[in-house]
Coordinates of C-alpha atoms and ligand atoms in Angstrom, one line a residue:
M70 CA 34.4 -1.8 10.6
S71 CA 31.1 -0.6 12.1
G72 CA 31.8 -2.1 15.9
F73 CA 28.9 -4.8 15.3
S74 CA 30.7 -8.2 15.3
P75 CA 29.2 -10.9 13.6
D76 CA 29.3 -13.1 16.9
W77 CA 26.9 -10.4 18.4
L78 CA 24.8 -10.3 15.5
A79 CA 24.4 -14.1 15.8
L80 CA 23.8 -14.2 19.5
R81 CA 20.7 -11.7 19.0
E82 CA 19.2 -13.4 16.2
P83 CA 16.8 -15.9 17.4
A84 CA 15.6 -12.8 19.9
D85 CA 15.1 -10.8 17.2
H86 CA 13.3 -13.2 14.8
R87 CA 11.0 -14.1 17.8
A88 CA 10.2 -10.6 18.8
R89 CA 8.8 -9.5 15.4
D90 CA 5.4 -8.4 15.1
G91 CA 3.4 -11.0 13.1
F92 CA 0.5 -8.9 12.3
L93 CA 2.8 -6.3 10.6
T94 CA 4.8 -9.2 8.7
M95 CA 1.2 -10.3 7.5
A96 CA 0.2 -6.5 6.3
L97 CA 3.8 -6.9 4.6
A98 CA 2.7 -9.7 2.8
D99 CA -0.8 -8.7 2.0
R100 CA 0.7 -5.8 0.2
L101 CA 3.6 -7.1 -2.0
Q102 CA 2.9 -11.2 -2.3
S103 CA 1.0 -10.5 -5.4
K104 CA 4.0 -9.5 -7.0
P105 CA 5.8 -12.5 -8.9
I106 CA 9.1 -10.6 -8.8
V107 CA 9.7 -8.5 -5.8
R108 CA 12.8 -6.0 -5.7
V109 CA 14.1 -5.4 -2.0
V110 CA 17.2 -3.4 -0.5
D111 CA 18.0 -3.9 3.1
L112 CA 19.8 -1.4 4.8
G113 CA 22.2 -1.7 7.3
C114 CA 22.2 -5.8 6.7
G115 CA 24.9 -7.0 9.0
T116 CA 25.3 -11.1 8.3
G117 CA 21.9 -11.2 6.6
S118 CA 19.3 -11.7 9.6
N119 CA 16.6 -9.5 8.0
I120 CA 16.3 -11.4 4.6
R121 CA 16.4 -14.5 6.7
A122 CA 13.3 -13.6 8.7
T123 CA 11.5 -11.4 5.7
Y124 CA 11.7 -13.8 2.9
A125 CA 8.9 -16.0 3.8
A126 CA 6.5 -13.1 3.6
L127 CA 7.4 -12.5 -0.1
G128 CA 6.8 -13.9 -3.4
R129 CA 8.4 -16.5 -5.2
E130 CA 11.1 -14.8 -7.0
Q131 CA 12.8 -12.2 -4.9
H132 CA 15.8 -9.7 -5.6
W133 CA 17.7 -8.6 -2.6
A134 CA 20.4 -5.8 -2.7
L135 CA 22.2 -6.2 0.6
V136 CA 23.6 -2.8 1.9
D137 CA 26.2 -2.4 4.6
Y138 CA 29.2 0.0 4.8
D139 CA 31.1 -2.9 6.8
A140 CA 33.0 -5.3 4.3
R141 CA 33.5 -7.8 6.9
L142 CA 29.8 -8.0 7.7
L143 CA 29.0 -8.3 3.9
T144 CA 31.3 -11.1 3.7
A145 CA 29.9 -12.9 6.8
A146 CA 26.5 -12.4 5.1
R147 CA 27.5 -14.2 2.1
V148 CA 29.1 -17.3 3.8
T149 CA 26.0 -17.3 6.2
L150 CA 23.2 -17.3 3.6
Q151 CA 24.8 -19.9 1.5
T152 CA 25.0 -22.2 4.6
W153 CA 21.1 -21.2 5.5
A154 CA 19.6 -21.8 1.9
D155 CA 18.5 -25.3 0.8
A156 CA 20.6 -24.6 -2.0
A157 CA 23.0 -21.8 -3.5
T158 CA 25.1 -21.0 -6.3
S159 CA 27.3 -17.9 -7.1
E160 CA 27.1 -16.0 -10.5
G161 CA 29.8 -13.9 -10.2
D162 CA 29.1 -11.6 -7.3
T163 CA 25.7 -12.7 -7.1
L164 CA 24.3 -15.1 -4.9
V165 CA 21.2 -17.3 -6.4
L166 CA 19.3 -19.1 -3.3
Q167 CA 16.8 -21.6 -3.0
K168 CA 14.6 -21.5 0.2
S169 CA 11.5 -23.5 0.8
S170 CA 10.2 -23.2 -2.9
K171 CA 11.6 -19.5 -3.4
T172 CA 14.2 -18.1 -5.4
L173 CA 16.3 -15.3 -3.6
I174 CA 18.5 -13.6 -6.1
V175 CA 21.2 -11.4 -3.8
T176 CA 23.6 -9.1 -4.5
F177 CA 26.0 -7.0 -2.0
R178 CA 26.7 -3.5 -2.1
Q179 CA 29.3 -1.7 0.2
A180 CA 28.1 1.9 1.0
N181 CA 27.8 4.3 3.7
L182 CA 23.9 5.6 4.0
V183 CA 25.0 8.8 5.0
T184 CA 27.0 9.9 2.0
D185 CA 25.7 7.4 -0.3
L186 CA 22.0 6.8 0.6
D187 CA 20.9 7.3 -3.3
A188 CA 23.7 4.5 -4.5
A189 CA 22.4 2.3 -1.6
L190 CA 18.7 2.4 -2.7
G191 CA 19.3 2.1 -6.2
H192 CA 17.0 3.5 -8.9
T193 CA 14.3 1.2 -8.4
C194 CA 12.9 -1.3 -5.7
D195 CA 9.3 -2.5 -4.5
L196 CA 10.6 -2.7 -0.6
V197 CA 13.0 -0.7 1.2
T198 CA 13.9 -2.7 4.6
A199 CA 16.1 -2.6 7.7
S200 CA 16.4 -4.3 11.3
A201 CA 17.7 -2.9 14.3
L202 CA 19.1 0.2 12.4
F203 CA 17.2 3.3 13.0
D204 CA 17.7 4.2 16.3
L205 CA 21.3 4.9 15.1
C206 CA 19.9 7.6 12.9
S207 CA 19.2 11.3 13.3
Q208 CA 15.8 12.5 13.0
E209 CA 17.3 14.4 10.1
F210 CA 18.4 11.6 8.2
I211 CA 15.0 9.9 8.9
A212 CA 13.5 12.8 7.3
G213 CA 15.4 12.7 4.1
F214 CA 15.5 9.3 4.0
A215 CA 11.8 8.9 4.1
R216 CA 11.7 11.4 0.8
A217 CA 14.2 9.1 -0.9
V218 CA 12.2 6.3 -0.4
A219 CA 8.9 8.3 -1.4
D220 CA 10.5 9.3 -4.8
R221 CA 10.8 5.6 -5.3
R222 CA 7.2 4.9 -4.4
A223 CA 8.7 2.3 -2.5
V224 CA 7.1 0.0 0.5
F225 CA 8.9 0.6 3.8
Y226 CA 9.2 -2.0 6.5
T227 CA 11.6 -1.6 9.4
V228 CA 11.7 -3.8 12.7
L229 CA 13.2 -3.7 15.9
T230 CA 13.9 -0.2 16.6
Y231 CA 14.5 0.6 20.0
N232 CA 11.8 2.6 21.8
G233 CA 13.1 3.3 25.3
I234 CA 11.4 0.5 27.3
Q235 CA 13.3 -2.0 29.4
E236 CA 13.1 -3.7 32.6
W237 CA 15.5 -5.9 34.0
T238 CA 14.9 -8.9 36.1
P239 CA 15.4 -9.1 38.9
R240 CA 14.9 -5.2 39.5
H241 CA 17.6 -2.8 40.9
D242 CA 17.3 0.4 42.8
L243 CA 19.4 2.0 40.1
D244 CA 17.7 0.6 36.8
G245 CA 15.9 4.0 36.4
S246 CA 18.9 6.2 36.3
M247 CA 20.9 3.6 34.4
A248 CA 18.0 3.6 31.9
D249 CA 18.2 7.6 31.9
A250 CA 22.1 7.6 31.4
F251 CA 21.7 4.8 28.7
H252 CA 19.2 6.9 26.8
A253 CA 21.6 9.9 27.2
H254 CA 24.2 7.6 25.5
Q255 CA 21.6 6.6 22.7
T256 CA 21.4 10.0 21.6
T257 CA 24.9 10.7 20.8
D258 CA 26.4 10.7 17.3
K259 CA 26.7 7.3 15.7
G260 CA 27.6 8.5 12.4
F261 CA 24.3 10.1 11.2
G262 CA 24.3 13.0 13.5
L263 CA 22.8 13.2 16.8
S264 CA 20.8 9.9 17.0
A265 CA 16.9 9.5 17.4
G266 CA 17.7 6.9 19.9
P267 CA 14.2 5.8 21.3
K268 CA 12.4 8.7 19.8
A269 CA 13.4 6.8 16.3
P270 CA 10.0 5.0 16.0
W271 CA 8.0 8.5 16.2
A272 CA 10.7 10.1 13.8
L273 CA 10.2 7.3 11.2
A274 CA 6.3 7.7 11.5
E275 CA 6.4 11.4 11.2
A276 CA 8.4 11.2 8.5
F277 CA 6.6 8.9 6.1
R278 CA 3.3 10.4 7.0
S279 CA 4.5 13.7 6.0
C280 CA 5.4 11.9 2.5
G281 CA 1.8 10.7 2.2
Y282 CA 2.4 7.3 3.5
T283 CA -0.2 5.1 5.6
V284 CA 2.0 4.0 8.6
K285 CA 1.3 0.9 10.8
E286 CA 3.3 -0.1 13.7
G287 CA 3.8 -3.0 16.3
D288 CA 5.4 -4.0 19.5
S289 CA 8.4 -6.3 18.8
P290 CA 9.9 -6.5 22.3
W291 CA 12.9 -8.8 23.4
L292 CA 11.0 -10.7 26.3
L293 CA 14.4 -12.4 27.5
S294 CA 14.4 -15.1 30.2
R295 CA 16.6 -17.7 31.8
S296 CA 16.9 -19.6 28.3
D297 CA 18.3 -16.4 26.7
Q298 CA 21.1 -16.4 29.5
A299 CA 24.1 -15.7 27.0
L300 CA 22.3 -12.8 25.6
V301 CA 21.4 -11.2 28.6
D302 CA 25.1 -11.9 29.9
E303 CA 26.2 -9.8 27.0
L304 CA 23.7 -7.1 27.4
V305 CA 24.3 -6.2 30.8
P306 CA 28.0 -5.1 30.4
G307 CA 27.4 -3.5 27.2
F308 CA 24.5 -1.4 28.7
A309 CA 26.8 -0.2 31.8
G310 CA 29.5 0.4 29.4
A311 CA 27.8 2.9 27.6
V312 CA 26.6 4.4 30.9
R313 CA 29.9 4.6 32.4
E314 CA 31.1 6.6 29.0
T315 CA 28.3 9.3 29.7
G316 CA 29.8 10.1 33.2
K317 CA 26.3 10.1 34.8
L318 CA 26.9 7.7 37.6
N319 CA 29.9 6.9 39.5
S320 CA 32.0 3.8 39.3
A321 CA 30.8 2.6 42.5
Q322 CA 27.1 3.0 41.5
I323 CA 27.7 1.1 38.3
E324 CA 29.6 -1.7 39.9
G325 CA 27.2 -1.9 42.5
W326 CA 24.5 -2.0 39.6
L327 CA 26.6 -4.7 38.0
A328 CA 26.7 -6.9 41.1
Q329 CA 23.1 -7.5 40.8
S330 CA 22.9 -11.0 38.8
R331 CA 20.0 -10.8 36.2
H332 CA 18.2 -13.7 34.4
G333 CA 16.0 -11.8 32.3
C334 CA 14.9 -8.4 30.7
E335 CA 12.4 -7.0 28.4
V336 CA 13.7 -4.6 25.9
G337 CA 11.2 -2.6 24.0
H338 CA 11.3 -2.1 20.2
T339 CA 9.0 -1.1 17.2
D340 CA 8.2 -2.4 14.1
T341 CA 7.0 0.2 11.4
L342 CA 5.3 -0.5 7.9
A343 CA 4.8 2.5 5.8
L344 CA 3.0 2.1 2.6
P345 CA 2.7 4.6 -0.3
P346 CA -0.8 5.8 -1.7
A347 CA -1.8 3.4 -4.2
Ligands
LIG282 C1 22.6 -3.3 15.0 S1 23.4 -3.6 13.2 C2 21.9 -4.5 12.7 C3 22.5 -5.3 11.6 C4 21.2 -6.6 10.9 N1 20.4 -5.5 10.2 C5 20.5 -7.4 12.1 O1 19.5 -7.4 12.3 O2 21.4 -8.4 12.5 C6 23.5 -2.2 12.5 C7 24.0 -2.5 11.0 O3 24.0 -1.1 10.5 C8 25.2 -1.0 9.8 N2 25.7 0.4 9.8 C9 25.6 1.4 10.9 N3 25.9 2.6 10.4 C10 25.9 2.3 8.9 C11 26.2 3.5 7.8 N4 26.4 4.8 7.9 N5 26.0 3.0 6.6 C12 25.8 1.5 6.4 N6 25.6 0.7 7.3 C13 25.6 1.1 8.7 C14 26.2 -1.8 10.5 O4 27.4 -2.1 9.8 C15 25.5 -2.9 11.3 O5 25.4 -4.2 10.2

């Protein structure tokens, strides 16, 4: 199990979809929509949030391989997608979904990206995509990953990579110290070696440019207010728990910070589109 629960992914999905940079999605559509059939690999798919947000930008027939190392999340993805689609049939392990006049043919791959990246990517694909994944990855992984995508001459599109911006509402005197400690936690090993954390957008852009790709970026901040209180209420203790693990603030400081009630926050993310040379 990955530590990402289906409930947590469901809670954040509306904010994730709302946050995506629309201009970058349009640029993705411009590049790929002329293809009558598009082959897509979604890495770290969780319960399938990324396919639910991205399919509308792509052509009429889409072949999606959803990859995760967590079997529980892959099972949840299969169930959630069948409910979400206008119509769904199973052909063996493959799901055939109809959604808003598009046909989505979905397969599921259980693979660890660290040890099985080539198997995860498959031999050929038009688009490699991911949502809320790359801040977990190391710069070294990202560099090798970009080369593997470039070997396939695929388009790369990822959304919601944390970029280090966070502003709580209302503010607290310790917000800055808490953020510094949180970023120290962000750069610990999440299975890929020491994580790039908030430097991941920069690492992705560098890695793809060095493979000859054209890189475009857009902002996709969570702008959470009272209507997102349930998500804010999950973020606050999760954030404090990560800070506690670093040992950089003492318990009294963290408890003082937690005592401040919050009804909103901005969490900065970057979306990245990398296009291979024509
Ligand atoms: C923050 S969640 C994002 C899930 C989904 N993309 C979304 O936007 O809701 C990160 C996902 O990456 C997966 N993951 C983390 N490390 C992985 C690895 N080494 N191999 C494959 N999947 C991994 C987790 O299981 C989880 O589903």
